[in-house]
C-alpha atoms as one frame of an Amber mdcrd trajectory, in Angstrom:
protein
 -18.256  -2.337  22.837 -17.096  -2.922  19.285 -18.319  -4.440  16.045 -15.989
  -6.493  13.860 -15.948  -5.157  10.297 -17.091  -7.551   7.560 -17.744  -6.254
   4.016 -21.491  -6.647   3.378 -21.067  -7.746  -0.268 -18.406 -10.359   0.486
 -20.750 -13.209  -0.461 -20.896 -12.231  -4.168 -18.656 -13.633  -6.876 -15.702
 -11.441  -7.806 -17.036 -10.846 -11.330 -20.552  -9.964 -10.174 -19.213  -7.648
  -7.494 -16.525  -5.856  -9.472 -18.215  -5.519 -12.839 -21.627  -4.834 -11.350
 -20.330  -2.059  -9.103 -17.510  -0.538 -11.145 -18.931  -0.349 -14.660 -21.654
   2.130 -13.552 -18.866   4.163 -11.928 -16.935   4.194 -15.245 -20.112   5.121
 -17.110 -20.547   8.132 -14.823 -16.980   9.258 -15.507 -17.471   8.786 -19.246
 -20.480  11.127 -19.275 -18.609  13.638 -17.128 -15.557  13.718 -19.430 -17.495
  13.524 -22.700 -19.534  16.570 -21.721 -16.745  18.605 -20.124 -13.678  17.514
 -22.122 -10.735  19.744 -21.176 -12.997  21.884 -18.920 -14.230  18.915 -16.863
 -14.647  19.431 -13.124 -14.910  16.701 -10.507 -16.239  17.448  -7.035 -15.793
  21.147  -7.659 -12.178  20.996  -8.829 -10.707  21.091 -12.356  -9.657  17.634
 -13.576  -6.883  18.749 -15.910  -3.871  20.970 -15.311  -3.511  19.721 -11.729
  -0.229  17.870 -12.092  -1.489  14.308 -12.516   1.095  13.121 -15.051  -0.521
   9.730 -15.588  -4.169  10.812 -15.927  -4.420  10.722 -19.757  -3.323   7.083
 -19.815  -5.698   6.208 -16.976  -8.595   7.730 -18.929  -7.636   5.643 -21.967
  -7.522   2.328 -20.094 -10.779   3.130 -18.277 -12.439   3.809 -21.639 -11.074
   0.529 -23.015 -12.537  -1.402 -20.052 -15.914   0.284 -20.575 -16.009  -0.456
 -24.312 -14.892  -4.074 -23.972 -17.128  -5.005 -21.027 -20.330  -3.274 -22.192
 -22.396  -5.643 -24.376 -22.162  -4.729 -28.044 -25.366  -3.810 -29.808 -26.697
  -1.946 -26.774 -27.492   1.766 -26.743 -24.876   2.233 -24.010 -22.126   0.647
 -26.086 -23.069   2.771 -29.118 -22.906   5.918 -26.969 -19.513   5.035 -25.523
 -18.134   4.146 -28.959 -19.407   7.410 -30.435 -17.709   9.437 -27.708 -14.444
   7.511 -27.718 -12.737   9.435 -30.572 -13.399  12.726 -28.737 -11.899  11.423
 -25.514  -8.945   9.761 -27.234  -8.180  13.013 -29.044  -8.254  14.748 -25.663
  -5.944  12.107 -24.196  -3.483  12.418 -27.076  -3.210  16.192 -26.625  -2.395
  16.130 -22.897   1.010  15.696 -21.221   1.448  12.021 -20.397   4.425  10.362
 -18.731   5.815   6.868 -18.007   2.989   4.981 -16.289   0.472   7.072 -18.219
   2.129   6.014 -21.480   1.931   2.380 -20.408  -1.761   2.646 -19.515  -2.577
   4.332 -22.843  -0.730   1.699 -24.870  -2.396  -1.055 -22.879  -5.741   0.513
 -23.797  -4.874   0.677 -27.503  -3.660  -2.918 -27.592  -6.757  -4.192 -25.788
  -9.003  -2.266 -28.205  -7.013  -3.731 -31.130  -7.483  -7.270 -29.845 -11.207
  -6.621 -29.304 -11.625  -5.307 -32.875 -12.604  -1.832 -31.614  -9.476   0.204
 -32.290 -10.475   1.806 -35.598 -13.913   2.786 -34.298 -12.608   4.132 -30.979
  -9.527   6.051 -32.210  -9.397   8.042 -35.442  -6.379   7.638 -37.729  -4.864
  11.071 -37.046  -5.105  10.549 -33.291  -3.516   7.108 -33.557  -0.659   8.564
 -35.590  -0.007  11.157 -32.866  -0.107   8.485 -30.191   2.384   6.347 -32.078
   4.859   9.211 -31.761   4.138  10.229 -28.168   3.524   6.865 -26.494   7.161
   5.810 -26.471   9.589   4.517 -23.864  12.205   6.835 -25.375  10.420   9.732
 -23.659  12.101   8.744 -20.399  14.957   6.442 -21.463  18.156   7.391 -23.324
  17.883   5.113 -26.359  21.579   4.694 -27.086  22.564   3.652 -23.530  19.168
   2.379 -22.327  19.643   4.643 -19.312  16.709   6.198 -17.447  16.315   9.975
 -17.480  16.438  10.870 -13.785  14.001   8.186 -12.665  14.277   5.318 -10.136
  15.491   2.054 -11.584  12.105   0.335 -11.142  10.961   2.387 -14.159  12.881
  -0.029 -16.359   9.894  -2.335 -15.890   7.542   0.377 -17.162   9.780   1.005
 -20.150   9.875  -2.728 -20.911   6.068  -2.910 -20.848   5.794   0.052 -23.199
   8.336  -1.387 -25.656   6.595  -4.735 -25.653   3.177  -3.159 -26.262   4.602
  -1.061 -29.123   5.853  -4.305 -30.645   2.397  -5.872 -30.316   0.887  -2.782
 -31.962   3.290  -3.272 -34.893   5.123  -0.026 -34.159   8.605  -1.463 -33.572
  10.441  -4.778 -33.458  11.167  -6.829 -30.330  14.788  -5.757 -29.802  14.141
  -2.830 -27.449  11.684  -4.824 -25.346  14.214  -7.652 -24.986  16.991  -5.268
 -23.954  14.778  -3.406 -21.488  13.602  -6.703 -20.051  17.207  -7.631 -19.287
  17.618  -4.299 -17.489  14.393  -4.871 -15.551  15.356  -8.362 -14.364  18.890
  -7.245 -13.455  17.396  -4.422 -11.354  15.074  -6.778  -9.547  17.808  -9.302
  -8.757  20.158  -6.556  -7.570  17.705  -4.997  -5.130  15.792  -8.084  -3.986
  18.820  -9.730  -2.389  18.850 -13.213  -0.909  15.251 -13.115   0.386  13.476
 -12.088  -2.821  11.877  -8.777  -1.811  12.954  -5.536  -3.455  14.385  -2.620
  -1.477  12.806   0.553  -2.860  16.064   2.399  -2.174  19.714   1.581  -2.848
  20.310  -0.288   0.387  18.543   2.026   2.867  16.069  -0.688   3.868  12.747
   0.663   2.585  10.728  -2.538   2.291   7.011  -1.805   2.084   3.872  -2.681
   0.126   5.618  -2.104  -3.190   8.519  -4.414  -2.253   6.093  -7.309  -1.921
   3.860  -6.289  -4.848   6.577  -5.499  -7.425   7.098  -9.063  -8.663   3.347
  -9.495  -9.173   3.260  -6.294 -11.239   6.160  -7.573 -13.318   4.383 -10.911
 -13.896   1.230  -8.987 -14.866   3.276  -7.140 -17.503   4.429 -10.479 -18.919
   0.837 -11.706 -19.041  -0.488  -8.457 -20.531   2.124  -8.511 -23.293   1.740
 -12.241 -24.079   5.042 -13.497 -22.657   5.529 -16.670 -20.621   6.377 -15.826
 -17.022   9.834 -17.195 -16.174  10.393 -19.863 -13.492  12.477 -17.392 -11.469
   9.681 -14.817 -11.390   7.213 -17.515 -10.357   9.570 -18.499  -7.546   9.727
 -14.902  -6.329   5.975 -14.419  -6.677   5.369 -17.531  -4.570   7.207 -15.795
  -1.699   4.895 -12.800  -1.969   1.841 -15.063  -2.128   2.925 -16.892   1.030
   3.223 -13.582   2.874  -0.107 -12.347   1.468  -1.891 -15.436   2.816  -0.269
 -14.924   6.212  -1.785 -11.434   6.240  -5.234 -12.507   4.937  -8.328 -11.833
   7.047 -12.109 -11.760   6.877 -12.305  -7.937   6.785 -10.538  -7.716   3.419
  -7.729  -5.613   4.908  -4.398  -5.502   3.088  -1.070  -3.885   3.899  -1.268
  -1.362   6.730   2.308  -0.045   6.726   4.463   1.980   4.359   3.372   4.582
   1.848   0.442   4.472  -0.535  -1.773   2.126   1.432  -5.514   2.489   2.167
  -7.328   0.913  -0.806  -3.955   0.326  -2.502  -2.862  -1.781   0.456  -5.945
  -3.924  -0.150  -5.702  -4.171  -3.943  -2.002  -5.088  -3.668  -3.071  -8.332
  -1.977  -5.584  -8.973  -4.772  -2.920  -8.451  -7.430  -0.457 -10.808  -5.723
  -2.960 -13.591  -5.127  -4.875 -13.334  -8.421  -1.629 -13.477 -10.396  -0.408
 -16.402  -8.270  -3.646 -18.321  -8.782  -3.572 -17.748 -12.565   0.036 -19.001
 -12.724  -0.803 -22.135 -10.722   1.296 -21.235  -7.685  -1.475 -22.007  -5.182
  -2.978 -25.395  -4.392  -6.740 -25.837  -4.667  -7.544 -24.919  -1.060  -5.179
 -21.942  -1.128  -6.662 -20.670  -4.383 -10.268 -20.970  -3.151  -9.557 -19.163
   0.113  -7.260 -16.577  -1.476 -10.168 -15.884  -3.823 -12.584 -15.532  -0.877
 -10.192 -13.072   0.778  -9.846 -11.074  -2.442 -13.636 -10.897  -2.840 -13.786
  -9.362   0.615 -11.031  -6.879  -0.242 -12.954  -5.814  -3.347 -16.195  -5.655
  -1.351 -14.429  -3.472   1.198 -13.553  -1.038  -1.588 -17.226  -0.803  -2.588
 -18.525  -0.436   0.973 -15.715   1.350   2.822 -13.476   3.242   0.437 -16.000
   4.369  -2.186 -18.219   7.344  -1.268 -21.429   7.502  -3.351 -21.922  11.171
  -2.462 -18.605  11.985  -4.109 -18.893   9.395  -6.901 -15.325   8.699  -5.828
 -12.965   6.723  -3.685 -12.459   8.751  -0.518  -8.880   9.095   0.668  -9.069
  12.744   1.706 -12.313  13.717   3.441 -14.275  12.957   6.614 -11.184  12.346
   8.705  -9.169  10.460   6.126  -5.744  11.388   4.790  -3.161   9.903   2.459
   0.315  10.595   1.127   0.805  14.082  -0.266   1.595  12.909  -3.776  -1.848
  11.286  -3.879  -3.507  14.585  -3.045  -7.110  15.448  -3.849  -5.946  17.057
  -7.123  -5.525  13.452  -8.337  -8.998  12.348  -7.226 -10.338  11.240 -10.613
  -7.099   9.508 -11.534  -7.058   7.535  -8.270 -10.500   6.142  -9.126  -9.261
   5.006 -12.537  -6.197   3.353 -10.976  -8.143   1.288  -8.483 -10.878   0.367
 -10.959  -8.254  -0.816 -13.444  -6.592  -2.969 -10.785  -9.901  -4.581  -9.816
 -11.097  -5.183 -13.381  -7.704  -6.559 -14.469  -7.473  -8.929 -11.518 -11.020
 -10.056 -12.277  -9.682 -11.221 -15.657  -6.973 -13.220 -13.886  -9.474 -14.835
 -11.532 -11.574 -15.622 -14.601  -8.630 -17.343 -16.279  -8.030 -19.231 -13.046
 -11.630 -20.498 -13.233 -12.869 -18.787 -10.063 -14.222 -15.306 -10.895 -17.847
 -16.420 -11.279 -17.888 -18.719  -8.232 -19.370 -17.830  -4.865 -16.514 -17.382
  -2.369 -15.839 -19.956   0.339 -17.694 -19.109   3.523 -15.190 -20.727   5.895
 -12.391 -18.209   5.279 -11.877 -17.301   8.926 -11.707 -20.896  10.105  -9.403
 -21.896   7.233  -7.010 -19.050   8.000  -6.881 -19.989  11.693  -6.156 -23.624
  10.780  -3.517 -23.029   8.095  -1.748 -19.724   8.790   0.763 -19.311  11.610
  -0.154 -17.294  14.689   3.300 -15.696  14.595   5.636 -15.519  11.568   8.742
 -13.593  10.663   9.590 -12.886   7.009  13.118 -11.670   6.323  13.748  -8.865
   3.847  17.500  -8.348   4.374  20.299  -9.147   6.809  23.582  -7.338   7.059
  24.599  -4.213   8.932  20.932  -3.913   9.951  18.112  -6.450  10.036  15.027
  -5.841   7.879  11.966  -8.045   8.309   8.201  -8.188   8.743   6.472  -9.803
  11.691   2.901 -11.044  11.210   0.767 -11.868  14.269  -2.730 -13.413  14.131
  -4.969 -13.253  17.200  -8.719 -13.064  17.827  -9.505 -12.554  14.157  -7.055
  -9.632  13.905  -3.832  -9.481  11.920  -0.962  -7.264  13.066   1.962  -6.497
  10.752   5.085  -5.063  12.346   7.823  -3.918   9.951  11.460  -3.705  11.020
  12.594  -1.470   8.178  13.655   2.091   7.427  11.684   4.620   5.458  15.001
   5.862   4.121  15.453   9.205   2.421  12.378  11.407   2.711  10.198   8.916
   4.624  12.207   7.717   7.647  10.422  10.054  10.067   6.875   9.113   9.004
   4.698   6.865  11.181   3.817   4.283   8.467   7.483   3.169   8.595   7.763
   2.843  12.399   8.389  -0.544  14.061   4.894  -0.837  15.545   2.137  -3.477
  15.190  -0.133  -2.048  12.494  -3.721  -3.241  12.106  -6.249  -1.200  10.084
  -8.825   0.664  12.212  -6.941  -0.388  15.346  -3.361   0.855  15.087  -2.495
   3.079  12.121   0.311   5.466  11.242  -0.790   8.796   9.828   0.691   9.356
   6.308   3.296  12.118   6.042   3.108  12.419   9.812   6.601  13.729  10.494
   8.300  13.294  13.892   6.345  15.795  15.992   3.794  13.261  17.287   5.250
   9.781  16.685   2.796   6.907  17.012   3.666   4.335  19.717   7.433   4.909
  19.689   9.506   6.931  22.127  10.359  10.507  21.311  13.531  11.651  23.014
  14.468  15.330  22.896  17.875  16.455  24.152  19.080  19.802  25.411  20.900
  20.545  22.155  17.553  20.370  20.318  18.082  16.920  18.819  14.994  14.746
  18.459  15.687  11.004  18.460  13.330   8.179  17.426  13.959   4.390  17.662
  13.005   3.684  14.059  15.760   2.704  11.627  18.644   0.634  12.967  17.458
  -2.782  14.181  20.098  -5.451  14.811  20.231  -8.874  16.497  16.622  -9.537
  15.562  15.328 -12.723  17.190  11.993 -14.400  17.906  11.017 -17.045  20.469
   7.987 -18.444  22.273   7.585 -18.356  26.066   4.440 -20.075  27.297   1.459
 -18.410  25.647   3.520 -15.423  24.506   5.497 -14.844  21.310   8.523 -12.604
  21.792  10.371 -10.391  19.343  13.643  -8.817  20.465  16.246  -6.616  18.835
  18.815  -3.945  19.622  19.726  -0.620  18.064  23.273   0.800  18.277  21.793
   4.289  18.216  18.592   6.169  17.518  17.479   8.036  14.428  18.150  11.770
  14.747  15.311  13.255  12.736  15.044  16.641  11.118  16.955  15.919   7.926
  15.949  14.251   4.691  17.925  11.116   5.518  18.050   9.129   8.766  21.057
   9.967  10.950  22.493   7.455  13.418  22.991   9.064  16.844  24.982   6.787
  19.149  24.707   8.907  22.292  22.012   6.448  23.321  21.435   2.821  22.305
  18.374   0.644  22.773  17.272  -2.865  23.695  13.705  -3.742  22.757  11.456
  -6.684  23.534   7.878  -6.975  22.289   5.570  -9.634  23.694   2.431 -10.806
  21.933  -0.086 -12.601  24.120  -3.751 -13.381  23.645  -5.511 -10.019  23.586
  -2.415  -8.012  24.481   0.801  -6.559  23.096   3.537  -5.287  25.390   6.665
  -3.366  24.418   9.674  -3.048  26.729  12.398  -0.535  25.773  15.641  -0.033
  27.643  17.331   3.224  26.658  21.044   3.013  27.411  22.903   6.361  27.512
  26.432   6.000  26.186  27.291   9.352  27.771  25.408  11.557  30.253  22.260
  12.893  28.571  20.542  16.195  29.189  16.958  15.144  28.386  14.453  17.952
  27.909  11.522  15.692  26.988  10.773  11.976  26.837   7.305  11.121  25.579
   5.070   8.433  24.110   1.904   9.134  22.086  -0.950   7.000  20.811  -3.809
   8.010  18.517  -6.571   5.470  19.177  -9.870   4.595  17.475 -11.355   3.714
  20.869 -13.310   6.249  22.951 -14.806   6.804  26.366 -11.389   7.230  27.968
 -10.898   7.077  31.750  -7.326   7.843  32.755  -4.909   7.972  35.639  -1.211
   8.865  35.538  -0.091   5.645  33.891  -3.070   4.007  32.194  -6.218   4.662
  30.164  -9.314   2.468  29.991 -11.741   2.730  27.047 -15.446   1.953  27.197
 -15.969   1.849  23.411 -13.859   0.325  20.652 -11.678  -2.714  20.242  -8.794
  -1.390  22.356  -9.800  -1.898  25.971  -6.858  -0.525  27.941  -3.464   1.123
  27.378  -0.981   1.277  30.244   2.601   2.457  30.632   5.567   2.410  32.995
   8.307   5.018  33.085   6.160   8.125  32.661   4.737  10.519  35.230   2.062
  12.475  33.372  -0.777  11.275  31.123  -2.737  13.692  28.952  -5.917  12.506
  27.200  -7.609  14.483  24.438 -10.975  13.218  23.191 -11.370  14.143  20.385
  -7.710  14.640  19.398  -6.380  18.113  18.536  -7.310  19.245  14.999  -3.885
  18.426  13.521  -4.254  14.792  14.627  -7.871  14.136  13.637  -7.140  12.267
  10.405  -5.729   8.881   9.516  -5.844   6.439   6.613  -9.131   4.763   7.588
 -10.764   7.730   9.282 -10.504   9.983  12.333  -9.000   8.665  15.571 -11.258
   9.161  18.580  -8.683   9.764  21.301  -5.094  10.981  21.579  -2.915   9.932
  24.496   0.396  11.492  25.486   2.613  10.217  28.305   5.565  12.347  29.389
   8.555  12.279  31.718  10.040  15.537  33.006  13.404  16.910  31.984  16.364
  15.208  33.616  20.086  14.552  33.456  20.487  10.789  32.957  23.462   8.466
  32.724  21.751   5.286  33.896  19.570   3.012  31.721  15.986   4.172  31.326
  13.300   1.437  31.226  10.041   2.224  29.405   7.069  -0.092  28.900   3.644
   0.073  27.320   0.959  -2.604  27.121  -2.088  -2.535  24.899  -5.104  -4.747
  25.676  -7.676  -5.405  22.962 -11.063  -7.104  23.003
């Protein structure tokens, strides 16, 4: 059997939930840092000197939240205020880059507006910060050209310049020039559909592509600028997609890099900003708010581990992207807490933060959101899009994208129907055990995956099924940093979504005789109690009931999975399935099918 996940605190108001749960967490970190300073340890590991380039700024903004939200005149506020100069001196002495500079300046400006700056930061420390917290640290001032950073860092530089202006440290000219650069970058890479490619045309559309415009609007709001009509127009597109993905579990994006709790908080940022800017009607705002309460409640119940005093992305069968390694544990807590507290302010300005959330969220979503929707990201040589499917209270998101340089071979970028705790792609997985896509190995050692080159993308409805179809002129030859098109074999794909089932039909078409040494399909499942024959597996426990295939001769079931496959974003899979076809010389088309049945 299975139990549908619902966050237990999802009935509270956003403000009660977030401030009531997160301020004690910040208080714990304050005591830890105030006592340990540069020698602080967290869960047995040193906090500083571990390569987290943004940590000093995150500490500063966390301290600002704690000082501003703790009632003045209390013993707690007096203690935090007394320790603030020590921590700010520590922050000012540590290496701090780009985003960290932005966070630190945001903290100083918020303290200034709250009338706490002079008490929290001594004059000598503030003078040092005025010199070090500068966009010129990563931008060539004369040309306004970034120093070996991706172009989305123009937005960070703009935010820093604008905050320096608000602090009285420089005039508005640099902020205005950097804003022009930022907007030009967004328009260049968002194309006709309004979502930003993270690469220069490689097709990496993921969580950040949908979130980026909300972050940019937040920077406008934080630095007291009016959000432009064009940015509101773009944000409305992201809000529409966020509502299509909304659900009663509080789950957010389940594909691409940097997901887990960040996939959930991205939805909160998009919808809170949209509600504040008046982009949602009354019913949308109330139900978006209810969804966001559940996403925040999921953080408290699911992602936060009281035994660690920390968000858990790394232990007990969980894993995340390498750059968010456990050496950044404390900083990851500060990032998520800042996102939740800042979005609480937006919900407050929208007049909702202190209201109890609507209790009819599930019914409203079923009535108003499509059962099957395709959002385009780009069209051209290859099609890039996101399919969203709603069924039985579940939401599946299937990206037709490319991970591009460095990420194309990783499971979170595969064209599969992701749904948290049901179908997940292990971060930094590599191509050795691809999740739910064919792995074709040829006699010359090439390994090919059907991941990056979708064309002729089309959707239709046939009876009670929704159908997605596309072709690929070749497969992705993995092993290098960039995807490589291999046209020795092409592909026709059709994916059918019925009630309680998803079926994928692939037709591999050799364009020359192929010496195949291995053709396989693998699936790491959260269901257990597997009973298998050569072509199918039934599960007695979990939401996935049955998985069956055609085109393979051998089925291997490992319960639990081998050690290298016992971790995923949400926790450990229970079972690993591998279906294989023996080596063969093939010149004729090769049909392959799998069908997944869920309860």
